[in-house]
Amino acid sequence: MRWFGRFLGWLLVCIFIIVLPISMWTYTTQAIAFSGDTYKSLFTDEGFYNDLIPMVLPSLIGKLDESTLEPGQVSWSELVEHLDYREWEKISATLVPSSWLRNEVENNMDNFFTWLEGDKRDLEIVVDTYILRERLMGQAGDEAIIQIVRALPTCSQEET
């Protein structure tokens, strides 16, 4: 009977040695993965916002109803599609301030993690486009139009 006690003791020690690191790893992973600060620092360190800027306007403008365009008019989505991506990167940097983009992403991330923790009943993801509209209708928009016209390829005789 003494061998059974030793066997049970060794079995419990082995289970403890296996379970302790797994539980510590799980707790630490959960603490890191469900913290908004983890993603904020990750996005800041990796140049996330600078890479995201060229995609902001096309994704916001892509939701517009362009079926009301008259013949001969060009939609925003067609305009962006015909620009070289490197040119669009330069143009979009003048229209979309990285500080605005960072603020919007971080606010929505905070809302998401607050909702995930159960502090909010409904998930609210909101993008405030006031600054973008002001920039599009202001001097930055005028400069962007000039840059877009210069960046567009010239039309062939058939396209004209």
PDB file of C-alpha atoms in Angstrom:
ATOM      1  CA  MET A   1       0.000   0.000   0.000  1.00  0.00           C
ATOM      2  CA  ARG A   2       2.955   2.275   0.593  1.00  0.00           C
ATOM      3  CA  TRP A   3       3.890   2.123  -3.119  1.00  0.00           C
ATOM      4  CA  PHE A   4       0.394   3.417  -3.986  1.00  0.00           C
ATOM      5  CA  GLY A   5       0.931   6.511  -1.810  1.00  0.00           C
ATOM      6  CA  ARG A   6       4.297   7.197  -3.453  1.00  0.00           C
ATOM      7  CA  PHE A   7       2.799   6.671  -6.913  1.00  0.00           C
ATOM      8  CA  LEU A   8      -0.069   9.045  -6.120  1.00  0.00           C
ATOM      9  CA  GLY A   9       2.389  11.619  -4.741  1.00  0.00           C
ATOM     10  CA  TRP A  10       4.564  11.456  -7.864  1.00  0.00           C
ATOM     11  CA  LEU A  11       1.486  11.666 -10.059  1.00  0.00           C
ATOM     12  CA  LEU A  12       0.324  14.824  -8.256  1.00  0.00           C
ATOM     13  CA  VAL A  13       3.811  16.375  -8.519  1.00  0.00           C
ATOM     14  CA  CYS A  14       3.911  15.632 -12.263  1.00  0.00           C
ATOM     15  CA  ILE A  15       0.461  17.105 -12.786  1.00  0.00           C
ATOM     16  CA  PHE A  16       1.494  20.211 -10.817  1.00  0.00           C
ATOM     17  CA  ILE A  17       4.693  20.597 -12.859  1.00  0.00           C
ATOM     18  CA  ILE A  18       2.716  20.342 -16.103  1.00  0.00           C
ATOM     19  CA  VAL A  19      -0.300  22.460 -15.103  1.00  0.00           C
ATOM     20  CA  LEU A  20       1.548  25.373 -13.448  1.00  0.00           C
ATOM     21  CA  PRO A  21       3.455  26.572 -16.551  1.00  0.00           C
ATOM     22  CA  ILE A  22       0.409  26.079 -18.771  1.00  0.00           C
ATOM     23  CA  SER A  23      -1.809  28.080 -16.438  1.00  0.00           C
ATOM     24  CA  MET A  24       0.805  30.853 -16.104  1.00  0.00           C
ATOM     25  CA  TRP A  25       1.234  30.987 -19.885  1.00  0.00           C
ATOM     26  CA  THR A  26      -2.549  31.097 -20.399  1.00  0.00           C
ATOM     27  CA  TYR A  27      -3.002  33.875 -17.832  1.00  0.00           C
ATOM     28  CA  THR A  28      -0.169  35.960 -19.287  1.00  0.00           C
ATOM     29  CA  THR A  29      -1.366  35.472 -22.873  1.00  0.00           C
ATOM     30  CA  GLN A  30      -4.898  36.469 -21.905  1.00  0.00           C
ATOM     31  CA  ALA A  31      -3.643  39.570 -20.089  1.00  0.00           C
ATOM     32  CA  ILE A  32      -1.611  40.660 -23.111  1.00  0.00           C
ATOM     33  CA  ALA A  33      -4.078  39.681 -25.858  1.00  0.00           C
ATOM     34  CA  PHE A  34      -7.075  41.410 -24.272  1.00  0.00           C
ATOM     35  CA  SER A  35      -5.298  44.669 -23.462  1.00  0.00           C
ATOM     36  CA  GLY A  36      -5.862  47.592 -25.807  1.00  0.00           C
ATOM     37  CA  ASP A  37      -2.444  49.038 -24.950  1.00  0.00           C
ATOM     38  CA  THR A  38      -0.802  46.013 -26.582  1.00  0.00           C
ATOM     39  CA  TYR A  39      -2.321  46.860 -29.953  1.00  0.00           C
ATOM     40  CA  LYS A  40      -1.842  50.608 -29.592  1.00  0.00           C
ATOM     41  CA  SER A  41       1.892  50.190 -29.046  1.00  0.00           C
ATOM     42  CA  LEU A  42       2.117  47.581 -31.795  1.00  0.00           C
ATOM     43  CA  PHE A  43       0.434  49.866 -34.330  1.00  0.00           C
ATOM     44  CA  THR A  44       2.547  52.850 -33.325  1.00  0.00           C
ATOM     45  CA  ASP A  45       5.855  51.002 -33.467  1.00  0.00           C
ATOM     46  CA  GLU A  46       5.291  49.344 -36.825  1.00  0.00           C
ATOM     47  CA  GLY A  47       4.232  52.420 -38.849  1.00  0.00           C
ATOM     48  CA  PHE A  48       0.692  51.088 -39.020  1.00  0.00           C
ATOM     49  CA  TYR A  49      -0.949  54.477 -39.476  1.00  0.00           C
ATOM     50  CA  ASN A  50       1.313  55.557 -42.329  1.00  0.00           C
ATOM     51  CA  ASP A  51       0.567  52.321 -44.194  1.00  0.00           C
ATOM     52  CA  LEU A  52      -3.162  52.683 -43.537  1.00  0.00           C
ATOM     53  CA  ILE A  53      -3.534  56.290 -44.768  1.00  0.00           C
ATOM     54  CA  PRO A  54      -3.779  55.460 -48.523  1.00  0.00           C
ATOM     55  CA  MET A  55      -6.611  53.013 -47.803  1.00  0.00           C
ATOM     56  CA  VAL A  56      -8.784  55.324 -45.679  1.00  0.00           C
ATOM     57  CA  LEU A  57     -10.313  57.566 -48.349  1.00  0.00           C
ATOM     58  CA  PRO A  58     -11.022  54.833 -50.914  1.00  0.00           C
ATOM     59  CA  SER A  59     -12.774  52.738 -48.265  1.00  0.00           C
ATOM     60  CA  LEU A  60     -14.858  55.687 -47.016  1.00  0.00           C
ATOM     61  CA  ILE A  61     -15.604  56.944 -50.529  1.00  0.00           C
ATOM     62  CA  GLY A  62     -16.361  53.435 -51.800  1.00  0.00           C
ATOM     63  CA  LYS A  63     -19.600  53.526 -49.822  1.00  0.00           C
ATOM     64  CA  LEU A  64     -20.935  56.501 -51.803  1.00  0.00           C
ATOM     65  CA  ASP A  65     -23.799  56.009 -54.202  1.00  0.00           C
ATOM     66  CA  GLU A  66     -22.182  56.698 -57.566  1.00  0.00           C
ATOM     67  CA  SER A  67     -25.167  55.628 -59.624  1.00  0.00           C
ATOM     68  CA  THR A  68     -26.324  59.260 -59.855  1.00  0.00           C
ATOM     69  CA  LEU A  69     -23.288  60.377 -61.859  1.00  0.00           C
ATOM     70  CA  GLU A  70     -24.039  61.920 -65.212  1.00  0.00           C
ATOM     71  CA  PRO A  71     -22.309  60.581 -68.335  1.00  0.00           C
ATOM     72  CA  GLY A  72     -18.793  61.958 -68.612  1.00  0.00           C
ATOM     73  CA  GLN A  73     -18.342  62.392 -64.864  1.00  0.00           C
ATOM     74  CA  VAL A  74     -15.671  60.404 -63.064  1.00  0.00           C
ATOM     75  CA  SER A  75     -16.280  58.832 -59.674  1.00  0.00           C
ATOM     76  CA  TRP A  76     -13.785  58.956 -56.818  1.00  0.00           C
ATOM     77  CA  SER A  77     -13.285  55.211 -56.903  1.00  0.00           C
ATOM     78  CA  GLU A  78     -12.461  55.284 -60.643  1.00  0.00           C
ATOM     79  CA  LEU A  79     -10.090  58.157 -60.063  1.00  0.00           C
ATOM     80  CA  VAL A  80      -8.185  56.347 -57.338  1.00  0.00           C
ATOM     81  CA  GLU A  81      -8.076  53.130 -59.392  1.00  0.00           C
ATOM     82  CA  HIS A  82      -6.360  54.919 -62.282  1.00  0.00           C
ATOM     83  CA  LEU A  83      -3.675  56.482 -60.125  1.00  0.00           C
ATOM     84  CA  ASP A  84      -0.361  54.810 -59.469  1.00  0.00           C
ATOM     85  CA  TYR A  85      -0.290  53.554 -55.868  1.00  0.00           C
ATOM     86  CA  ARG A  86       2.887  55.508 -55.054  1.00  0.00           C
ATOM     87  CA  GLU A  87       1.247  58.699 -56.296  1.00  0.00           C
ATOM     88  CA  TRP A  88      -1.901  57.971 -54.288  1.00  0.00           C
ATOM     89  CA  GLU A  89       0.248  57.475 -51.165  1.00  0.00           C
ATOM     90  CA  LYS A  90       1.635  61.016 -51.562  1.00  0.00           C
ATOM     91  CA  ILE A  91      -1.755  62.559 -52.316  1.00  0.00           C
ATOM     92  CA  SER A  92      -3.584  60.798 -49.494  1.00  0.00           C
ATOM     93  CA  ALA A  93      -0.960  61.930 -46.994  1.00  0.00           C
ATOM     94  CA  THR A  94      -2.010  65.533 -47.671  1.00  0.00           C
ATOM     95  CA  LEU A  95      -5.710  64.711 -47.235  1.00  0.00           C
ATOM     96  CA  VAL A  96      -5.700  62.337 -44.266  1.00  0.00           C
ATOM     97  CA  PRO A  97      -3.801  63.527 -41.200  1.00  0.00           C
ATOM     98  CA  SER A  98      -2.118  60.663 -39.376  1.00  0.00           C
ATOM     99  CA  SER A  99      -3.088  62.209 -36.024  1.00  0.00           C
ATOM    100  CA  TRP A 100      -6.785  61.979 -36.995  1.00  0.00           C
ATOM    101  CA  LEU A 101      -6.404  58.376 -38.136  1.00  0.00           C
ATOM    102  CA  ARG A 102      -4.570  57.398 -34.964  1.00  0.00           C
ATOM    103  CA  ASN A 103      -7.222  59.065 -32.810  1.00  0.00           C
ATOM    104  CA  GLU A 104     -10.080  57.295 -34.638  1.00  0.00           C
ATOM    105  CA  VAL A 105      -8.418  53.880 -34.480  1.00  0.00           C
ATOM    106  CA  GLU A 106      -7.529  54.214 -30.798  1.00  0.00           C
ATOM    107  CA  ASN A 107     -10.988  55.487 -29.814  1.00  0.00           C
ATOM    108  CA  ASN A 108     -12.656  52.590 -31.600  1.00  0.00           C
ATOM    109  CA  MET A 109     -10.174  50.158 -30.081  1.00  0.00           C
ATOM    110  CA  ASP A 110     -11.010  51.517 -26.621  1.00  0.00           C
ATOM    111  CA  ASN A 111     -14.721  51.106 -27.376  1.00  0.00           C
ATOM    112  CA  PHE A 112     -14.139  47.528 -28.525  1.00  0.00           C
ATOM    113  CA  PHE A 113     -12.157  46.493 -25.442  1.00  0.00           C
ATOM    114  CA  THR A 114     -14.635  48.207 -23.132  1.00  0.00           C
ATOM    115  CA  TRP A 115     -17.406  46.245 -24.836  1.00  0.00           C
ATOM    116  CA  LEU A 116     -15.335  43.047 -24.656  1.00  0.00           C
ATOM    117  CA  GLU A 117     -14.911  43.452 -20.895  1.00  0.00           C
ATOM    118  CA  GLY A 118     -18.676  43.746 -20.559  1.00  0.00           C
ATOM    119  CA  ASP A 119     -18.750  47.381 -19.431  1.00  0.00           C
ATOM    120  CA  LYS A 120     -20.868  48.384 -22.433  1.00  0.00           C
ATOM    121  CA  ARG A 121     -23.949  46.632 -23.698  1.00  0.00           C
ATOM    122  CA  ASP A 122     -23.663  47.663 -27.362  1.00  0.00           C
ATOM    123  CA  LEU A 123     -20.525  47.842 -29.462  1.00  0.00           C
ATOM    124  CA  GLU A 124     -20.115  51.341 -30.904  1.00  0.00           C
ATOM    125  CA  ILE A 125     -17.631  51.748 -33.740  1.00  0.00           C
ATOM    126  CA  VAL A 126     -17.832  55.329 -35.001  1.00  0.00           C
ATOM    127  CA  VAL A 127     -15.647  57.212 -37.479  1.00  0.00           C
ATOM    128  CA  ASP A 128     -15.895  60.993 -37.233  1.00  0.00           C
ATOM    129  CA  THR A 129     -15.243  62.313 -40.746  1.00  0.00           C
ATOM    130  CA  TYR A 130     -15.599  66.025 -39.945  1.00  0.00           C
ATOM    131  CA  ILE A 131     -11.856  66.700 -40.236  1.00  0.00           C
ATOM    132  CA  LEU A 132     -11.669  64.819 -43.550  1.00  0.00           C
ATOM    133  CA  ARG A 133     -14.598  66.776 -44.982  1.00  0.00           C
ATOM    134  CA  GLU A 134     -13.005  70.047 -43.895  1.00  0.00           C
ATOM    135  CA  ARG A 135      -9.692  69.089 -45.484  1.00  0.00           C
ATOM    136  CA  LEU A 136     -11.341  67.909 -48.709  1.00  0.00           C
ATOM    137  CA  MET A 137     -13.220  71.197 -49.048  1.00  0.00           C
ATOM    138  CA  GLY A 138     -10.237  73.340 -48.027  1.00  0.00           C
ATOM    139  CA  GLN A 139      -6.745  74.080 -49.255  1.00  0.00           C
ATOM    140  CA  ALA A 140      -5.591  70.474 -48.799  1.00  0.00           C
ATOM    141  CA  GLY A 141      -8.382  69.352 -51.148  1.00  0.00           C
ATOM    142  CA  ASP A 142      -7.376  71.942 -53.747  1.00  0.00           C
ATOM    143  CA  GLU A 143      -3.761  70.803 -53.576  1.00  0.00           C
ATOM    144  CA  ALA A 144      -4.854  67.172 -53.860  1.00  0.00           C
ATOM    145  CA  ILE A 145      -6.866  67.907 -57.007  1.00  0.00           C
ATOM    146  CA  ILE A 146      -3.818  69.497 -58.633  1.00  0.00           C
ATOM    147  CA  GLN A 147      -1.678  66.512 -57.613  1.00  0.00           C
ATOM    148  CA  ILE A 148      -4.294  64.067 -58.934  1.00  0.00           C
ATOM    149  CA  VAL A 149      -4.523  65.795 -62.312  1.00  0.00           C
ATOM    150  CA  ARG A 150      -0.736  65.789 -62.633  1.00  0.00           C
ATOM    151  CA  ALA A 151      -0.515  62.124 -61.605  1.00  0.00           C
ATOM    152  CA  LEU A 152      -3.169  60.802 -63.992  1.00  0.00           C
ATOM    153  CA  PRO A 153      -1.835  59.244 -67.183  1.00  0.00           C
ATOM    154  CA  THR A 154      -2.513  61.175 -70.336  1.00  0.00           C
ATOM    155  CA  CYS A 155      -5.417  59.988 -72.451  1.00  0.00           C
ATOM    156  CA  SER A 156      -4.803  58.235 -75.710  1.00  0.00           C
ATOM    157  CA  GLN A 157      -6.514  59.434 -78.885  1.00  0.00           C
ATOM    158  CA  GLU A 158      -9.184  56.716 -78.545  1.00  0.00           C
ATOM    159  CA  GLU A 159      -9.877  57.594 -74.900  1.00  0.00           C
ATOM    160  CA  THR A 160     -10.287  61.269 -75.786  1.00  0.00           C
TER     161      THR A 160
END
